[in-house]
């Protein structure tokens, strides 16, 4: 399944996260002209990553 940007619509809590400048530029370019904020995009990208992450074996 491909990642698709959706409009913002959620309850939120503030967190401080530092991003590399080049990543910020890439995100801002990706959301340009779309109905989504920087934070909304990051939330969606994190959800997508978590939903599609390969499980690692549990340590014994």
Coordinates of C-alpha atoms in Angstrom, one line a residue:
X1 CA 0.0 0.0 0.0
X2 CA 1.4 3.4 -0.9
X3 CA 1.6 6.4 1.5
X4 CA -1.1 9.0 0.7
X5 CA -1.4 12.4 2.4
X6 CA -4.7 13.0 4.1
X7 CA -6.1 16.3 5.5
X8 CA -5.6 17.1 9.2
X9 CA -8.2 16.0 11.7
X10 CA -7.1 14.8 15.2
X11 CA -6.7 15.6 18.8
X12 CA -3.0 16.3 19.5
X13 CA -0.3 16.8 22.2
X14 CA 2.8 18.9 21.6
X15 CA 6.2 17.1 21.3
X16 CA 9.5 18.7 20.4
X17 CA 11.3 16.8 17.6
X18 CA 14.4 17.9 15.7
X19 CA 14.6 17.3 12.0
X20 CA 17.6 17.5 9.6
X21 CA 17.2 20.6 7.5
X22 CA 17.2 18.6 4.2
X23 CA 14.4 16.4 5.5
X24 CA 12.3 19.5 6.4
X25 CA 12.8 20.8 2.9
X26 CA 11.7 17.5 1.4
X27 CA 8.6 17.4 3.6
X28 CA 7.7 21.0 2.8
X29 CA 8.0 20.3 -0.9
X30 CA 5.8 17.1 -0.6
X31 CA 3.0 18.9 1.2
X32 CA 3.1 22.0 -1.0
X33 CA -0.4 22.7 -2.4
X34 CA -2.0 19.9 -0.3
X35 CA -4.4 20.5 2.5
X36 CA -2.0 19.2 5.3
X37 CA 0.3 20.8 7.8
X38 CA 3.9 19.8 8.5
X39 CA 2.8 18.2 11.7
X40 CA -0.1 16.4 10.0
X41 CA 2.3 14.9 7.4
X42 CA 4.7 13.8 10.1
X43 CA 1.9 12.1 12.1
X44 CA 0.7 10.3 9.0
X45 CA 4.2 9.2 8.0
X46 CA 4.8 7.8 11.5
X47 CA 1.5 6.0 11.5
X48 CA 2.4 4.5 8.1
X49 CA 5.8 3.5 9.2
X50 CA 4.4 1.8 12.4
X51 CA 1.6 0.0 10.5
X52 CA 4.1 -1.3 7.9
X53 CA 7.1 -2.1 10.0
X54 CA 8.5 -5.6 10.0
X55 CA 8.2 -7.3 13.3
X56 CA 11.5 -8.2 15.0
X57 CA 11.8 -11.4 17.0
X58 CA 11.5 -10.9 20.7
X59 CA 14.6 -11.4 22.8
X60 CA 14.5 -14.4 25.3

